[in-house]
Tab-separated table of N, CA and C in Angstrom:
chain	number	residue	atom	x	y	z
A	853	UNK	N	35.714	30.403	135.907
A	853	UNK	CA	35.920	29.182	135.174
A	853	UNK	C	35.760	29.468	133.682
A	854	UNK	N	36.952	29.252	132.620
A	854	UNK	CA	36.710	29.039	131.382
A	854	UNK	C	35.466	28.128	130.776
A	855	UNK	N	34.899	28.391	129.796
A	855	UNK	CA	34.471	27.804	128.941
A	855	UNK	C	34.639	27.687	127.758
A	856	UNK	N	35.435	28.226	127.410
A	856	UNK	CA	35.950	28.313	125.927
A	856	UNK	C	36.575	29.648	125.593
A	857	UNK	N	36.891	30.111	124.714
A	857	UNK	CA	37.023	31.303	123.732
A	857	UNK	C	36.734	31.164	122.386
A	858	UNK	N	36.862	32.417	122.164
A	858	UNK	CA	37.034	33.098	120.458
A	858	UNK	C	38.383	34.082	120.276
A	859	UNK	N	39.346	34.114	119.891
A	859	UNK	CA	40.356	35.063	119.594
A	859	UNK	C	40.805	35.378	120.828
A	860	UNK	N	40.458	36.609	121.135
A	860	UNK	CA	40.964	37.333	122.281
A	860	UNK	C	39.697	37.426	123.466
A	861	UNK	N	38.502	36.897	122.947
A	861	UNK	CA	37.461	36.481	123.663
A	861	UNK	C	37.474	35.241	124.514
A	862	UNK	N	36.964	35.930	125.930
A	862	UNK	CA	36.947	34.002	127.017
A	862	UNK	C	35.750	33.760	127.512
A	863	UNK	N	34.920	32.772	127.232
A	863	UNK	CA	33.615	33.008	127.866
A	863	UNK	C	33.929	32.151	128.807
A	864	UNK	N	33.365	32.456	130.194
A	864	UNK	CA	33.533	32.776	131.806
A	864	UNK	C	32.855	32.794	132.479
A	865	UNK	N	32.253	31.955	133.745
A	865	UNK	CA	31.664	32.337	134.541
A	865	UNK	C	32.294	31.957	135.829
A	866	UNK	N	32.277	33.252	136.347
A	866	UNK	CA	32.727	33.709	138.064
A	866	UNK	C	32.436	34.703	138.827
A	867	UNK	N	31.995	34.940	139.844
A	867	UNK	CA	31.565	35.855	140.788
A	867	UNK	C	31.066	37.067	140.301
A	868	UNK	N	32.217	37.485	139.433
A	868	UNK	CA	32.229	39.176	138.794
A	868	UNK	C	31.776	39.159	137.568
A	869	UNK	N	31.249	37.653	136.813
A	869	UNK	CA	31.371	37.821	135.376
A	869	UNK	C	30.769	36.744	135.348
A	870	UNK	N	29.366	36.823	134.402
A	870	UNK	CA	28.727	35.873	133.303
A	870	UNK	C	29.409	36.358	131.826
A	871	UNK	N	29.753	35.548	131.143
A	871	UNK	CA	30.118	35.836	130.025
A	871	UNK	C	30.074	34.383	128.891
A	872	UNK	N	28.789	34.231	128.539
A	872	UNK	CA	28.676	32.645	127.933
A	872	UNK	C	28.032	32.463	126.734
A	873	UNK	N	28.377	31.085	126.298
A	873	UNK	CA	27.054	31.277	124.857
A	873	UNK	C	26.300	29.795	125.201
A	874	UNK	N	25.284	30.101	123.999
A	874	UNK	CA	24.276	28.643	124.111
A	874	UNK	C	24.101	28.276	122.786
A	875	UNK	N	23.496	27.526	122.690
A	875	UNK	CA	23.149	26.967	120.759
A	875	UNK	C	24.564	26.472	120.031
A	876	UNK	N	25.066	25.992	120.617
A	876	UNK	CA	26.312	25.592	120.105
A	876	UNK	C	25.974	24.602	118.906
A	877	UNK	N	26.310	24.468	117.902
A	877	UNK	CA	26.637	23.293	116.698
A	877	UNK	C	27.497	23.382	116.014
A	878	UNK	N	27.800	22.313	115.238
A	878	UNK	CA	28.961	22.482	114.053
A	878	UNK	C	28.412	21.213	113.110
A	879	UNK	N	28.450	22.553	112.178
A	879	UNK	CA	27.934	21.225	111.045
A	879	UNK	C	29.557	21.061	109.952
A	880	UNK	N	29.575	19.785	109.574
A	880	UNK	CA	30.784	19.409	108.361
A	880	UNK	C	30.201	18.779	107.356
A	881	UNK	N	30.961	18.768	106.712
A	881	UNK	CA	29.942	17.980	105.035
A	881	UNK	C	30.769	17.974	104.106
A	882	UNK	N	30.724	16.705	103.593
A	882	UNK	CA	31.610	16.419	102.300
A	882	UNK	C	31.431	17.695	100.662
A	883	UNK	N	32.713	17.788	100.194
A	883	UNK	CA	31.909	18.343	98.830
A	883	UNK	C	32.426	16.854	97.630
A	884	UNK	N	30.911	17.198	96.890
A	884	UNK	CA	30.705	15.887	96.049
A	884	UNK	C	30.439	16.703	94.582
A	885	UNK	N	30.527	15.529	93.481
A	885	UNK	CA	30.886	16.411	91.951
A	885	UNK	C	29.547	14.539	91.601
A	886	UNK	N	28.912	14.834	90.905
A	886	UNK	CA	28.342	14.040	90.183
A	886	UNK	C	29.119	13.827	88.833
A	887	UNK	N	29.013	12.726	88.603
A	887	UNK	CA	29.645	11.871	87.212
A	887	UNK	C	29.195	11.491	86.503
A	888	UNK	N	28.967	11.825	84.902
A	888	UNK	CA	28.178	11.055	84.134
A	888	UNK	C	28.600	10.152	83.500
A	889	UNK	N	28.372	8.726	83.788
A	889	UNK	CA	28.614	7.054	82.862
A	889	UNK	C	27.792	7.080	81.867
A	890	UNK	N	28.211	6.893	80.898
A	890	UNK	CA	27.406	5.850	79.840
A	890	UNK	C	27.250	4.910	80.152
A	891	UNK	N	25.646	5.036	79.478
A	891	UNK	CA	25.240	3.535	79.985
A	891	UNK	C	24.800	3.081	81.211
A	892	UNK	N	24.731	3.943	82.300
A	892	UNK	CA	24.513	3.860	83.732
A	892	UNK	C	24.219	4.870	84.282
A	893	UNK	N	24.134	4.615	85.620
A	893	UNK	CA	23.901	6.182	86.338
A	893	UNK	C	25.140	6.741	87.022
A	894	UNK	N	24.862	7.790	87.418
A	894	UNK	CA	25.987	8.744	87.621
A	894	UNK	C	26.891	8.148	88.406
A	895	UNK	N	28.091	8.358	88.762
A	895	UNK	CA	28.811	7.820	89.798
A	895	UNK	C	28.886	9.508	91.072
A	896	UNK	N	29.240	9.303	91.990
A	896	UNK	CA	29.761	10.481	92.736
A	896	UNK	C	30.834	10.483	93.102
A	897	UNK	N	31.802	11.783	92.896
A	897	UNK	CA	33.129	11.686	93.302
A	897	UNK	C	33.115	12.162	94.186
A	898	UNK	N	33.972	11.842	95.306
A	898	UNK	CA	34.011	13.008	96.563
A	898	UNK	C	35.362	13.553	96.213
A	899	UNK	N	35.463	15.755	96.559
A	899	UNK	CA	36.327	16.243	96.235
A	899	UNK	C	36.957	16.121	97.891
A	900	UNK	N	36.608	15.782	98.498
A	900	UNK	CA	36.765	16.027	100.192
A	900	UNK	C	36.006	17.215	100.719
A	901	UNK	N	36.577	17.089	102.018
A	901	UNK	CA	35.875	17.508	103.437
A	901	UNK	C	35.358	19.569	102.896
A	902	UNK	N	33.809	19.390	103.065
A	902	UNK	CA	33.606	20.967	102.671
A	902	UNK	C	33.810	21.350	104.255
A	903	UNK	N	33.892	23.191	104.149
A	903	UNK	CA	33.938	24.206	105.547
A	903	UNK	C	33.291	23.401	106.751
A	904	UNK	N	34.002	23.400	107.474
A	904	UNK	CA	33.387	23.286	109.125
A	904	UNK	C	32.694	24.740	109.363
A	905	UNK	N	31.313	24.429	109.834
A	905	UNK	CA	30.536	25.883	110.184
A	905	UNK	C	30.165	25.863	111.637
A	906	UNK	N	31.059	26.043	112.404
A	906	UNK	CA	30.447	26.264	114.115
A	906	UNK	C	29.569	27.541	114.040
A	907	UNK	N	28.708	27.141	115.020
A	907	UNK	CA	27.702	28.452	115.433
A	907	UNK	C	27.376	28.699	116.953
A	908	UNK	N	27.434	29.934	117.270
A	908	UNK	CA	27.042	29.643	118.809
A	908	UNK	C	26.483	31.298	118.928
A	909	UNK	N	25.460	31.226	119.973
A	909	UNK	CA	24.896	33.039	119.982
A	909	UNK	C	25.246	32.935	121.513
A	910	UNK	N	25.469	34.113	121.259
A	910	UNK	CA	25.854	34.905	122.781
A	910	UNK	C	24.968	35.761	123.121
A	911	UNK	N	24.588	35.764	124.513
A	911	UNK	CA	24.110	37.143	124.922
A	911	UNK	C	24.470	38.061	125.619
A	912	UNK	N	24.592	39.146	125.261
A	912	UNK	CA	25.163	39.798	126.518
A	912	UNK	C	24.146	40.736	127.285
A	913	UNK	N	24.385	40.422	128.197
A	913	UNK	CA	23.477	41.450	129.553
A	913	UNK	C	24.227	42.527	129.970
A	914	UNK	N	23.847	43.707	130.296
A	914	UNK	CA	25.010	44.781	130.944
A	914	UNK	C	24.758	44.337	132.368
A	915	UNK	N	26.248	44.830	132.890
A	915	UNK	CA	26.314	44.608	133.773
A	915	UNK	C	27.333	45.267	134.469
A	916	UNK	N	27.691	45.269	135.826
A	916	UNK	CA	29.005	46.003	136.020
A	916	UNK	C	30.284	45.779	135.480
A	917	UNK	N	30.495	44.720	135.268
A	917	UNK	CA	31.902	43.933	134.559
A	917	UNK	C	31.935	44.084	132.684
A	918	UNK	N	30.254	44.244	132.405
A	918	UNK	CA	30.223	44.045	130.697
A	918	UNK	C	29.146	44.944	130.312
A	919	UNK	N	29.850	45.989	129.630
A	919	UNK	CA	29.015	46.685	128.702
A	919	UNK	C	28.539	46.493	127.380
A	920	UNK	N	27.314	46.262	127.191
A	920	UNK	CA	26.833	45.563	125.531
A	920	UNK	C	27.655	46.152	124.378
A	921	UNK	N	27.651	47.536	124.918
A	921	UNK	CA	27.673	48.405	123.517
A	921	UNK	C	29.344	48.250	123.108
A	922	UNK	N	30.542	48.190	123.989
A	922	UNK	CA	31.591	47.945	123.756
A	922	UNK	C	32.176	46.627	123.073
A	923	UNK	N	31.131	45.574	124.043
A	923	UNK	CA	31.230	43.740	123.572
A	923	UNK	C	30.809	44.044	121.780
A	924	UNK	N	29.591	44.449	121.763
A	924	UNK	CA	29.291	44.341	120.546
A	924	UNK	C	30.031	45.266	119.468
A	925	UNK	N	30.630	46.484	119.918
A	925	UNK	CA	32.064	46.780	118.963
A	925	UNK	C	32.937	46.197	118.684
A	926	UNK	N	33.743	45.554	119.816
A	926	UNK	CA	34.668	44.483	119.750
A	926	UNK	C	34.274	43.289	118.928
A	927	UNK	N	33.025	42.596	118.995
A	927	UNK	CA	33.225	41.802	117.681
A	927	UNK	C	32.887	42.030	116.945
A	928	UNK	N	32.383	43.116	116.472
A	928	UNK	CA	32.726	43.839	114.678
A	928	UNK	C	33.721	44.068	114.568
A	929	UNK	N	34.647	44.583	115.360
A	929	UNK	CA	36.048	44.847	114.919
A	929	UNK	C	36.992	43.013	115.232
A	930	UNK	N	36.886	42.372	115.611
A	930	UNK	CA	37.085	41.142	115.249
A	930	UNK	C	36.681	40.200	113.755
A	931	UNK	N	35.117	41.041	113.256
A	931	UNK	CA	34.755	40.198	112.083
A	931	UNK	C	35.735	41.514	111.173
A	932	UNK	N	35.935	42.867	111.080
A	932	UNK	CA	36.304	43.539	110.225
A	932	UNK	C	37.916	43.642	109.757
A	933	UNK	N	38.333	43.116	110.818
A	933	UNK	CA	39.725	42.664	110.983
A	933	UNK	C	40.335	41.174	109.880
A	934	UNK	N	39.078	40.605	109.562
A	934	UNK	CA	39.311	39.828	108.464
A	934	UNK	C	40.796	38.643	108.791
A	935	UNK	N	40.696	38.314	110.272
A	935	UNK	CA	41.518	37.553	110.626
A	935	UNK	C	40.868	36.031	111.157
A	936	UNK	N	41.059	34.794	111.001
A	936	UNK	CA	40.840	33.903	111.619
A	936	UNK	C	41.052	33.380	113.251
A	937	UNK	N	40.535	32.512	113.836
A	937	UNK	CA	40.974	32.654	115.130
A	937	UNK	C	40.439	31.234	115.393
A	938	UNK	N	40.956	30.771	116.217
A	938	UNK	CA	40.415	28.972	116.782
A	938	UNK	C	39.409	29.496	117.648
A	939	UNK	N	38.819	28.238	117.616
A	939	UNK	CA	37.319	28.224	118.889
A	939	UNK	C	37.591	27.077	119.663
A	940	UNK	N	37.614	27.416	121.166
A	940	UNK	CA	37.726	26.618	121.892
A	940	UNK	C	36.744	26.279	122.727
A	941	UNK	N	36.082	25.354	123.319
A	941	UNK	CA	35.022	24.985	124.156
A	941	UNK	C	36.011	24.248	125.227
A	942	UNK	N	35.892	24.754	126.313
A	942	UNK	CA	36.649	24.061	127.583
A	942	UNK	C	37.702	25.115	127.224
A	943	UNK	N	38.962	23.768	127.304
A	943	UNK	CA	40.665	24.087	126.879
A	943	UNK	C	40.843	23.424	125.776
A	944	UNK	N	39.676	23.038	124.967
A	944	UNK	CA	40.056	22.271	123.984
A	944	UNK	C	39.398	22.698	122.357
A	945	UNK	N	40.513	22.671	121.371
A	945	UNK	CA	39.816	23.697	120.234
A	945	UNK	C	38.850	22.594	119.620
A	946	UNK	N	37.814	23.512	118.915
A	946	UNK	CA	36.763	22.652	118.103
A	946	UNK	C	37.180	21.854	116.750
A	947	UNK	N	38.214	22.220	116.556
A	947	UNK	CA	38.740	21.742	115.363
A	947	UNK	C	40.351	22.195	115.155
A	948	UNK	N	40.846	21.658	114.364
A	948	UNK	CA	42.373	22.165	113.623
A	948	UNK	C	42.272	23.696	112.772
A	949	UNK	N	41.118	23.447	112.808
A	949	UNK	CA	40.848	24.813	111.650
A	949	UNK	C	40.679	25.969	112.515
A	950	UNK	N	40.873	27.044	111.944
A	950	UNK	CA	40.923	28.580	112.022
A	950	UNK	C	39.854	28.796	111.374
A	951	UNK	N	38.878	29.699	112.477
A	951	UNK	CA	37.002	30.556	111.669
A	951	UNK	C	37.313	32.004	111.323
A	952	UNK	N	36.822	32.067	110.327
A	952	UNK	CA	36.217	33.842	110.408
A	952	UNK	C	34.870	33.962	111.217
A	953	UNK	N	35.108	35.133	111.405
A	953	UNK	CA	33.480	35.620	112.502
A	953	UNK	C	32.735	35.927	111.149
């Protein structure tokens, strides 16, 4: 059963394979510019919507199906690759946006 992905990553659990994360969040947040009035106090402008920051830790266990030391090459060479990729939880992406690792 899917639970999501990362890129070319599927986290999974079935018979032959734990493959999951926990601590999931996503924080969003406006970016804002303070204004100085005369005569009053500041106004705030909003410039719009700052970075969406999802977070989620994985663990990996070895196992017959998953070796740490390879998982954990593969996503350095996913963050070094300097490519974006959607995050999906279920079948469904976390956002419109594209993350770097």
């Amino acid at each position: 059963m899917s639970l999501g992905g990362f890129g070319d990553k599927t986290f999974e659990v079935s018979m032959n394979k734990i493959y999951t994360f926990k601590d999931y969040s996503n924080e969003v947040s406006l970016e804002t510019e303070d204004q100085d009035v005369d005569g009053s106090k500041p106004s705030t402008y909003i410039k719009g919507m700052g970075l969406e920051a999802p977070s989620i830790t994985i663990e990996l266990r070895q196992s017959k199906n998953i070796d740490v030391e390879t998982e954990y090459n593969n996503w350095k060479s996913i963050c070094r690759n300097k490519k974006p990729h959607m995050l999906f939880l279920g079948n469904e992406p976390v956002s419109t946006n594209k993350f770097y690792l």
